[in-house]
Tab-separated table of C-alpha atoms in Angstrom:
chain	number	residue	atom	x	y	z
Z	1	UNK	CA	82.058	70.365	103.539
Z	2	UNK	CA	80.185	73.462	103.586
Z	3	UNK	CA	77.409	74.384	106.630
Z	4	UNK	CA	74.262	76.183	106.273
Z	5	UNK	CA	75.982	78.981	108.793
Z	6	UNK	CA	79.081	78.818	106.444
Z	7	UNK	CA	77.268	79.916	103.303
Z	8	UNK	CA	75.292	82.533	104.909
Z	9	UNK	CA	78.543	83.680	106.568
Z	10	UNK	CA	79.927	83.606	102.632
Z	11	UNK	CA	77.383	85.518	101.379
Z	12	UNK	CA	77.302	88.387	103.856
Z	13	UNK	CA	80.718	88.755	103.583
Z	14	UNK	CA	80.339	89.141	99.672
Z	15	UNK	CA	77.734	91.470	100.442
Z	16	UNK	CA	79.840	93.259	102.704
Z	17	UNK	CA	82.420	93.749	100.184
Z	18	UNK	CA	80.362	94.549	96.852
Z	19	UNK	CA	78.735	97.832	99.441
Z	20	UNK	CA	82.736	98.594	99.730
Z	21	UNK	CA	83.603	98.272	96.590
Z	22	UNK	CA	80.597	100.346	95.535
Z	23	UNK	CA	81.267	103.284	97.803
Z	24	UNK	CA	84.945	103.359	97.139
Z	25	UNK	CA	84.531	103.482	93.582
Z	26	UNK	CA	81.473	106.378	93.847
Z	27	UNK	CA	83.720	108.402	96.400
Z	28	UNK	CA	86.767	107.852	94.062
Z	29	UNK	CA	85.000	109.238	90.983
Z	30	UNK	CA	83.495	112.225	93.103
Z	31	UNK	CA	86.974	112.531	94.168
Z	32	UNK	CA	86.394	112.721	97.589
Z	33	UNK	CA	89.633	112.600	100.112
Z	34	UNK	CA	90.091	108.935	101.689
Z	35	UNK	CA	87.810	107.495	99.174
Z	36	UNK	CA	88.593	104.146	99.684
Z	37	UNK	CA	87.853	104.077	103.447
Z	38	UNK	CA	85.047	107.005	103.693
Z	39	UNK	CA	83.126	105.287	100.715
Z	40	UNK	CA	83.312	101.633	101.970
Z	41	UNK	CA	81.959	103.576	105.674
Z	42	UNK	CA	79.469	105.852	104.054
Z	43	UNK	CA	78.117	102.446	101.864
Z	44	UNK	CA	77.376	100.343	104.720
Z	45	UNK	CA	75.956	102.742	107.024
Z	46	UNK	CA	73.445	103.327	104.493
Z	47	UNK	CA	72.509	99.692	103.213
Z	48	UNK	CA	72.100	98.959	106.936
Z	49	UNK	CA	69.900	101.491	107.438
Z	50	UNK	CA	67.963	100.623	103.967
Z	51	UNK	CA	67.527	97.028	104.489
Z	52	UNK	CA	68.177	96.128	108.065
Z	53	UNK	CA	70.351	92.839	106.090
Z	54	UNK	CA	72.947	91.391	108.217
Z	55	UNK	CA	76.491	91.892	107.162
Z	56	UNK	CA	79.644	90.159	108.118
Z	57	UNK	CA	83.384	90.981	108.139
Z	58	UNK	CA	85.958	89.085	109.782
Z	59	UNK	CA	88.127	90.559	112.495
Z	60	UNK	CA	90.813	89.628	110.859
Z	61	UNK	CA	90.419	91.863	107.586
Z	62	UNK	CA	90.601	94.847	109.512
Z	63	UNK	CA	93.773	93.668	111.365
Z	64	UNK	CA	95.641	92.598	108.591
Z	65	UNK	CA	94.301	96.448	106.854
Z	66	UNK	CA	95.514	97.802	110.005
Z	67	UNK	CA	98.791	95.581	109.108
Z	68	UNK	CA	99.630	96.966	106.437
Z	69	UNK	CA	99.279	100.999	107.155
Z	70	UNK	CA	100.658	100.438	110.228
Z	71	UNK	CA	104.204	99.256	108.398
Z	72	UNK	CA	103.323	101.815	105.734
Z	73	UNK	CA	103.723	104.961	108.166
Z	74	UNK	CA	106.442	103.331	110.071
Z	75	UNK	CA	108.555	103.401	106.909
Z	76	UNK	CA	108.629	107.009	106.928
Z	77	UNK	CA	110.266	107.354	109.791
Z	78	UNK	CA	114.087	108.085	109.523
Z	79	UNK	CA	116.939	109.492	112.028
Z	80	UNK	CA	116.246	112.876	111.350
Z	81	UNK	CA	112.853	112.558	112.192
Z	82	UNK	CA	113.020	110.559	115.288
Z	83	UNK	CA	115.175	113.542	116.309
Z	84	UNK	CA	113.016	116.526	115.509
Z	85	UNK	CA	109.952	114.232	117.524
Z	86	UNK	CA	111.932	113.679	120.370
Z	87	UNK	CA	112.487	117.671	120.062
Z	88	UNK	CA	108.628	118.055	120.110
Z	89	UNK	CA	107.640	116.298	123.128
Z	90	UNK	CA	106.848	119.559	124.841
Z	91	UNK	CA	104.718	120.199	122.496
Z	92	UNK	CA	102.733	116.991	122.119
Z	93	UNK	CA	102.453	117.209	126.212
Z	94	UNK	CA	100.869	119.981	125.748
Z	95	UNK	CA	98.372	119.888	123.308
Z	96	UNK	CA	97.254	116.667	124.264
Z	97	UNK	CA	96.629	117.862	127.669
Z	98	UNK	CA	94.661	121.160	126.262
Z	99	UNK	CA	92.421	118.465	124.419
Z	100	UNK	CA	91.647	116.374	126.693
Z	101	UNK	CA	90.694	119.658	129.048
Z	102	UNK	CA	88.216	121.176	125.984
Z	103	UNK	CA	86.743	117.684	125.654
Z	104	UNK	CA	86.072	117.662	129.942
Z	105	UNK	CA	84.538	121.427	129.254
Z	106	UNK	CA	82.158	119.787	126.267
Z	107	UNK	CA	81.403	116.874	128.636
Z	108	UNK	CA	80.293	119.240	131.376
Z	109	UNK	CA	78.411	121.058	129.240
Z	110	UNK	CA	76.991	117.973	127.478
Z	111	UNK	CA	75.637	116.654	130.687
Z	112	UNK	CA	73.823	119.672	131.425
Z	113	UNK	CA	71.916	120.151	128.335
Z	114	UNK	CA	71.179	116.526	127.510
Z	115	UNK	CA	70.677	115.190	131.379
Z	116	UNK	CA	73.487	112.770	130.722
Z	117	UNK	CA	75.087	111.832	133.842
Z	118	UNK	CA	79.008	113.669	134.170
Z	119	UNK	CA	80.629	110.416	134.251
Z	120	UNK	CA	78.824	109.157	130.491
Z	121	UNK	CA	79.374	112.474	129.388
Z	122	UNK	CA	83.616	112.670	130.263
Z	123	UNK	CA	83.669	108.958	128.405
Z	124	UNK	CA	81.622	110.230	125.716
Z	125	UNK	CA	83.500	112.894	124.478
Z	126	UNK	CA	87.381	112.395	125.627
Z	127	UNK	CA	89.425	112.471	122.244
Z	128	UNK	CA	90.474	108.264	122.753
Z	129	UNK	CA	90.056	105.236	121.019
Z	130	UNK	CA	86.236	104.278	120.877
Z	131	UNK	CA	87.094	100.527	122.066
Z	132	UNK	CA	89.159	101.541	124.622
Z	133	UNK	CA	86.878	104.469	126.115
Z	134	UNK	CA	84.133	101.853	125.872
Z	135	UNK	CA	85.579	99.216	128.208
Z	136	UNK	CA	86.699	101.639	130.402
Z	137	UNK	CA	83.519	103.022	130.918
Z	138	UNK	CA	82.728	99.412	132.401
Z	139	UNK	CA	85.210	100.217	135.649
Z	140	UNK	CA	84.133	103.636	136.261
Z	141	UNK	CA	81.448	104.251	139.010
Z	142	UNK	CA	77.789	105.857	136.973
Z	143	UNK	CA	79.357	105.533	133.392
Z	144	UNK	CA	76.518	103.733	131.029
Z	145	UNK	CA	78.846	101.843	128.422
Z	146	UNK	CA	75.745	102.118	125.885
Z	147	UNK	CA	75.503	106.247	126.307
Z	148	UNK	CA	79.491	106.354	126.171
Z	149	UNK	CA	79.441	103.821	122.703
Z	150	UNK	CA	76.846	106.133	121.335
Z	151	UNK	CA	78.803	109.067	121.503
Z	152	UNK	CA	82.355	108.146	121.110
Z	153	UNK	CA	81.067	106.726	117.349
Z	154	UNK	CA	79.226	109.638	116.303
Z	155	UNK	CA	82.458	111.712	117.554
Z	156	UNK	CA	84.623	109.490	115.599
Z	157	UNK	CA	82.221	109.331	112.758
Z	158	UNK	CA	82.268	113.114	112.428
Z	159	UNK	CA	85.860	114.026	113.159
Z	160	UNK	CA	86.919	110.737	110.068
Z	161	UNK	CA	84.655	113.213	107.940
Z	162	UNK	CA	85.852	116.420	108.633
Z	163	UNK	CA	89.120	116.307	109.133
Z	164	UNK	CA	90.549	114.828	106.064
Z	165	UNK	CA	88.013	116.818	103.880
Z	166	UNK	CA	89.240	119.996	105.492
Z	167	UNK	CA	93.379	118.687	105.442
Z	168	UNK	CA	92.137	117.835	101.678
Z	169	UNK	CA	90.496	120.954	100.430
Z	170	UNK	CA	92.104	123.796	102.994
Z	171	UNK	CA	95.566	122.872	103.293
Z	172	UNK	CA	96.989	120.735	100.698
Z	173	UNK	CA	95.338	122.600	97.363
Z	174	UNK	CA	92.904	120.111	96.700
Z	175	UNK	CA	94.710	117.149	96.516
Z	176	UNK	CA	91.848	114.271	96.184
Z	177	UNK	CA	92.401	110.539	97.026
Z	178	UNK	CA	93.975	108.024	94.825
Z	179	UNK	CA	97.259	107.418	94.161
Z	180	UNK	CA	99.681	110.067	94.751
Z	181	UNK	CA	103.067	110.356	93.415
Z	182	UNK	CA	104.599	109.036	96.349
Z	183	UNK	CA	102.328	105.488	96.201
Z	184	UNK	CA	104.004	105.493	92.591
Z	185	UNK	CA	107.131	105.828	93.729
Z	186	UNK	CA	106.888	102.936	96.330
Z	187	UNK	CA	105.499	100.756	93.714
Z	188	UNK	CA	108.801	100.757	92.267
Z	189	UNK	CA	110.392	100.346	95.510
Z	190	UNK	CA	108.929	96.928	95.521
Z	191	UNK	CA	109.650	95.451	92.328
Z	192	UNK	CA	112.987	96.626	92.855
Z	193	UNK	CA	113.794	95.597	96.506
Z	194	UNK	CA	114.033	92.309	95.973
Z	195	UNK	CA	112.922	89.342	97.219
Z	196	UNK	CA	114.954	88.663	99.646
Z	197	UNK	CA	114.901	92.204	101.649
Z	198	UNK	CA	110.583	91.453	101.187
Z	199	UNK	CA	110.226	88.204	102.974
Z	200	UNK	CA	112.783	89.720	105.642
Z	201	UNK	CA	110.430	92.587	106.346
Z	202	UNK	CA	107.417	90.398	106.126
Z	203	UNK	CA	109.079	88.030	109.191
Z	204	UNK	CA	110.313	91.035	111.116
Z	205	UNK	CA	106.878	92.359	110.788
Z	206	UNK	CA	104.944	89.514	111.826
Z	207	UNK	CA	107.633	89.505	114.633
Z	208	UNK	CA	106.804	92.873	116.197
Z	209	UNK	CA	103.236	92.392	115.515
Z	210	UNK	CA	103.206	89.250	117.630
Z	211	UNK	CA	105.559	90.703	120.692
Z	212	UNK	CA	102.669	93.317	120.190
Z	213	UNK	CA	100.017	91.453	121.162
Z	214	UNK	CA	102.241	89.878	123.818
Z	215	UNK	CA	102.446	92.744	125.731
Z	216	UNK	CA	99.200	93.947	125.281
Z	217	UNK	CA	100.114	97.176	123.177
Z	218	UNK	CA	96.996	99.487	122.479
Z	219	UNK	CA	95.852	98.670	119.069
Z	220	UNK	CA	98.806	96.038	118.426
Z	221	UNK	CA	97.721	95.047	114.578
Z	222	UNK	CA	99.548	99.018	114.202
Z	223	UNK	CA	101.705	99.349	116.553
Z	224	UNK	CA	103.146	96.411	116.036
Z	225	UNK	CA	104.020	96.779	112.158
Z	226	UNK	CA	104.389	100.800	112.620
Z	227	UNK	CA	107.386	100.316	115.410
Z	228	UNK	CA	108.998	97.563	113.658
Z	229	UNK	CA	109.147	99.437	110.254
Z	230	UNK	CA	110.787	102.688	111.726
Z	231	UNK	CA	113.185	100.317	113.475
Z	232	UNK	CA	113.987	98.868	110.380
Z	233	UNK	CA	114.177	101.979	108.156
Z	234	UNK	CA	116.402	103.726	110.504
Z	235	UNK	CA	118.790	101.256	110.879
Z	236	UNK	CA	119.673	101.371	107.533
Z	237	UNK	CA	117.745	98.157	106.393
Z	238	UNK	CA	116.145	98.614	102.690
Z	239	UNK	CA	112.536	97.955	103.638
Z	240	UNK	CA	110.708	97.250	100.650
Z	241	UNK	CA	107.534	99.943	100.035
Z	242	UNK	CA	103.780	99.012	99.779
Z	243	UNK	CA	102.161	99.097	95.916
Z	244	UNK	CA	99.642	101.580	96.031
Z	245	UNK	CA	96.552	98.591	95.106
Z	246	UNK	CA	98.045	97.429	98.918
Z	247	UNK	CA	96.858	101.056	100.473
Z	248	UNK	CA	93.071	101.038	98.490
Z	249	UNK	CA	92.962	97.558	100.101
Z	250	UNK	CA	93.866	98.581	103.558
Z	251	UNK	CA	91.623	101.463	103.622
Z	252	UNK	CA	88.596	99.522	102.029
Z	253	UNK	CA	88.886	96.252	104.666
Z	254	UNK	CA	89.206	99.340	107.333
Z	255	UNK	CA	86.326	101.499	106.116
Z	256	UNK	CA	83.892	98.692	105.781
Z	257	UNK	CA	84.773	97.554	109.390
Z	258	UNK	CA	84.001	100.431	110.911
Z	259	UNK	CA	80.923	100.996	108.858
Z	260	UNK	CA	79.507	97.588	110.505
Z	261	UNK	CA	80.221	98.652	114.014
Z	262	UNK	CA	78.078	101.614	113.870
Z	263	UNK	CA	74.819	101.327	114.840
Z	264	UNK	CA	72.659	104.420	115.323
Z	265	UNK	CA	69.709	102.538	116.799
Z	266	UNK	CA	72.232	101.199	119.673
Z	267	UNK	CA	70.584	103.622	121.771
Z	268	UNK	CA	66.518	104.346	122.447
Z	269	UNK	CA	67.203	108.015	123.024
Z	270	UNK	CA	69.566	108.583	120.197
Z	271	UNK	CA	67.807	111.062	118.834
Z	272	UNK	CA	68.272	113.522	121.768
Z	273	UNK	CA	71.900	112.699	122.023
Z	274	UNK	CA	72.607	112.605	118.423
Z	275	UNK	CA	72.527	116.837	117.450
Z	276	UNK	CA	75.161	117.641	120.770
Z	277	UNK	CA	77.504	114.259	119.648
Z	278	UNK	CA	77.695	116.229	116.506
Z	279	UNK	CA	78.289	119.326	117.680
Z	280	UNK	CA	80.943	118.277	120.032
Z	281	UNK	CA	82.423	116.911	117.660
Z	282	UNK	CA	82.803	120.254	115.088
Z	283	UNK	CA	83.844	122.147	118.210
Z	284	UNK	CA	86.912	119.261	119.015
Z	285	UNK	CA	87.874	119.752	115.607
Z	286	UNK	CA	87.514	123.520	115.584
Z	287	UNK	CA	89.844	123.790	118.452
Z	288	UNK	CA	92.548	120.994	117.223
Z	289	UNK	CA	92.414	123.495	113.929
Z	290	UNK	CA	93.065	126.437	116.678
Z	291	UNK	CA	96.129	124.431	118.453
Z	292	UNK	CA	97.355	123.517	115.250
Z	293	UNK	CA	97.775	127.143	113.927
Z	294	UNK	CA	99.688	128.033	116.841
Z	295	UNK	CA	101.866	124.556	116.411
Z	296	UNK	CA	102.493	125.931	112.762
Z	297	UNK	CA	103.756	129.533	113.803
Z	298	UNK	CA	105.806	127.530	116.157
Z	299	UNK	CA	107.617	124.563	114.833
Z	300	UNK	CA	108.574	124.066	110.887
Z	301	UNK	CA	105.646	121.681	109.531
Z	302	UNK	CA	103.163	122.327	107.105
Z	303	UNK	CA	99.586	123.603	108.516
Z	304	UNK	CA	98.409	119.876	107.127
Z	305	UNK	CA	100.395	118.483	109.132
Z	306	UNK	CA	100.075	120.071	112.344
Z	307	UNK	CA	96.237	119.972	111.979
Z	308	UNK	CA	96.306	116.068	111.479
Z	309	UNK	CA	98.950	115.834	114.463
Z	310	UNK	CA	96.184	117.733	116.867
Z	311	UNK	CA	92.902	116.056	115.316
Z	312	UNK	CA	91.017	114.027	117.570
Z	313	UNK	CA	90.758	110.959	115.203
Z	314	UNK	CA	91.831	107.397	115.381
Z	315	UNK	CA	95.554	106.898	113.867
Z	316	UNK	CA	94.642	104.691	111.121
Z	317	UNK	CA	92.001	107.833	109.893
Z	318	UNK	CA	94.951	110.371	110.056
Z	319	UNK	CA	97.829	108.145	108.832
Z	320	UNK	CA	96.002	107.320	105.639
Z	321	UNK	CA	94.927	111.287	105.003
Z	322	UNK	CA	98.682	112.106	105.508
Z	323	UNK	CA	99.847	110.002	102.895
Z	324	UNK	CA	97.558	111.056	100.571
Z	325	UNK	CA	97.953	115.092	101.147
Z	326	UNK	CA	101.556	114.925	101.364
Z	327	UNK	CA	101.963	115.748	104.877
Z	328	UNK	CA	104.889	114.475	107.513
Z	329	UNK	CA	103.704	110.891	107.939
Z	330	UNK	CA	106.307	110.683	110.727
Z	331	UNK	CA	105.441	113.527	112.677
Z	332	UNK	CA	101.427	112.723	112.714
Z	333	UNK	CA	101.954	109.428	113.654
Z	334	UNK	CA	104.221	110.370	116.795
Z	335	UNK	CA	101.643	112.574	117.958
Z	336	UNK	CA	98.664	110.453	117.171
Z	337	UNK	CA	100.874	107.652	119.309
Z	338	UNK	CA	101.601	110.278	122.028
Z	339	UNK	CA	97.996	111.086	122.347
Z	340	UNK	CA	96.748	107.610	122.446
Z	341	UNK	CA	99.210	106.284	125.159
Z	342	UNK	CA	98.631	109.331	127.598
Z	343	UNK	CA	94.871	108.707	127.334
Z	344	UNK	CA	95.133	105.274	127.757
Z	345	UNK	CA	97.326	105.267	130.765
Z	346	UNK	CA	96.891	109.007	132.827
Z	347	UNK	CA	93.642	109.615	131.830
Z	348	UNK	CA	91.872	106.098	133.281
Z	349	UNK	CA	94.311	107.175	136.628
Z	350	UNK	CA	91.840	110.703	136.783
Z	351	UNK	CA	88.562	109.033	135.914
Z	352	UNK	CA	88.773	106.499	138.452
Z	353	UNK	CA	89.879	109.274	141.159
Z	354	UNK	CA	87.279	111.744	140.444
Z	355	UNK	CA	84.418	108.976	140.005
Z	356	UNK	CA	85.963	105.882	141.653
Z	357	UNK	CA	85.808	102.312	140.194
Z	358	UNK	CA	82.653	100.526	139.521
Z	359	UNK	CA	81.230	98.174	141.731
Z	360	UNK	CA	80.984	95.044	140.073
Z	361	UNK	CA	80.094	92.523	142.869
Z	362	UNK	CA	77.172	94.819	144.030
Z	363	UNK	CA	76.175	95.604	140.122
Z	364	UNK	CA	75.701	91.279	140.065
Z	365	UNK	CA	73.795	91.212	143.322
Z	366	UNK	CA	71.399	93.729	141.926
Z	367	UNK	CA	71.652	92.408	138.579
Z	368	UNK	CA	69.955	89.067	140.209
């Protein structure tokens, strides 16, 4: 039997997904790069801004869309490539390190110009995960979770903009979005795997996803599928491919997701705040384009790829543009996993040092 909440639950999810739907298919006819997640993004931003409606989307559509790109780029791992990353750890060391430096020389700057403490400012505009910056903000001594939420979406919002319409346009010809030769190719993949090899892969994926969660991996609906795929493709197994309708739906339950969980009116100030969050986030992408040069001159990958190895986006944002420009899915995804892990365990080691932990029995007494 339905419930009054369950129908207007029903509804707002259909709304949710006819905005999607509509921005997808508008971006896709512009041909815009990542159409199907940067439509679906770009459509509910707007319509919540228009109409103040209430939308809803479940959790779990954007982990089962993170599901299924997460197994997509850990097919294209093979042997060769695990070599040549394991040959490049230097080299992720390093630019990670120089990016997480030019974001603590934005911050500084940042807190000057806008009066934003140092601590809000350092959480604001360190290239990590905007969850995980977020929480963290709520150990660290002076750090305002609601300043640090701000700008850690409009970062992300800019840099899942810019970077796959510069990748797109600049360095791969002008590929657009849709489906690319490759998605073709693993269409047949799957009618031709069999069914057997399929519901083995779809066990062993649900498998690593779950030990995933068990031990409390960093985004686990990715990791999980991603490690588990490159396990299984180099050992040898024949892991079936994804048809390409799989990808549009992975990118659309993504894009409307993150569309929903950005709110420009989350902050009363936002309109101070909201010019430099911009800004910081062209000059994070100006200098990944920098690093990324030199990366090219240095190691043998394509100036597509070494740009979306360096940019400071989420790896769902870059995984998808890589499979649609033709760059070294592999290769972006080891540095986009390098990145995340070193911010999420060194970097929470120097914030708590230089500003010490927050102090959460005294923030109750006063909060009484």
């Amino acid at each position: 039997m339905k419930t009054p909440e369950n129908q207007t639950k029903g509804k707002q999810l259909l709304e949710a997904l006819l905005c999607g739907l509509a921005g997808g298919t508008v971006f896709s006819w512009i041909g815009l790069p990542l159409a199907w997640m940067l439509g679906p993004l770009t459509a509910v931003i707007l319509w919540n801004l228009l109409t103040k409606r209430t939308l809803y989307w479940p959790k779990s559509f954007k982990n089962g869309g993170q599901m299924l790109l997460g197994y997509s780029m850990g097919l294209s791992f093979t042997a060769d490539s695990a070599a040549q990353i394991a040959g490049q750890l230097p080299s992720m060391t390093v630019s990670t390190v120089l990016m997480v430096v030019f974001g603590l020389g934005i911050a500084f700057l940042a807190s000057r110009m806008t009066g934003v403490n140092t601590p809000s400012a350092v959480m604001g505009t360190t290239p990590g995960g905007l969850s995980q910056m977020t929480m963290l903000s709520e150990e660290i001594r002076g750090a305002d979770p609601t300043i640090v939420t701000f700008m850690q979406t409009i970062r992300m919002l800019a840099v899942t903009f810019m970077v796959p319409m510069l990748t797109t346009f600049a360095f791969a010809g002008g590929a657009g979005s849709g489906i690319t030769a490759s998605a073709a190719d693993a269409e047949q993949t799957v009618s031709g795997g069999g069914l057997m090899y399929l519901l083995m892969a779809v066990i062993a994926v649900f498998a690593g996803t779950t030990l995933a969660l068990r031990l409390r991996f960093p985004t686990p609906w990715i990791l999980g599928p991603l490690i588990t795929a490159a396990i299984l493709t180099v050992s040898g197994f024949p892991a079936p491919h994804l048809p390409p309708l799989l990808m549009v739906a992975a990118q659309l339950l993504l894009g409307v997701y993150l569309g929903l969980g950005i709110r420009l009116d989350m902050l009363k100030d936002w309109r101070k705040l909201l010019p430099f969050s911009l800004v910081s986030g062209a000059l994070m992408v100006g200098f990944a384009l920098l690093l990324a040069y030199i990366l090219h001159l240095i190691h043998p990958m394509s100036m597509a790829t070494a740009f979306l190895c360096i940019a400071p986006g989420g790896l769902p944002e870059m995984g998808v543009t890589a499979h649609e420009v033709g760059a070294d899915v592999s290769m972006v995804a080891a540095y986009q996993l390098f990145r995340v892990f070193f911010i999420l365990f060194l970097v929470p080691l120097f914030l708590r040092f230089a500003f010490g932990r927050q102090d959460t029995a005294g923030k109750a007494v006063e909060s009484m």
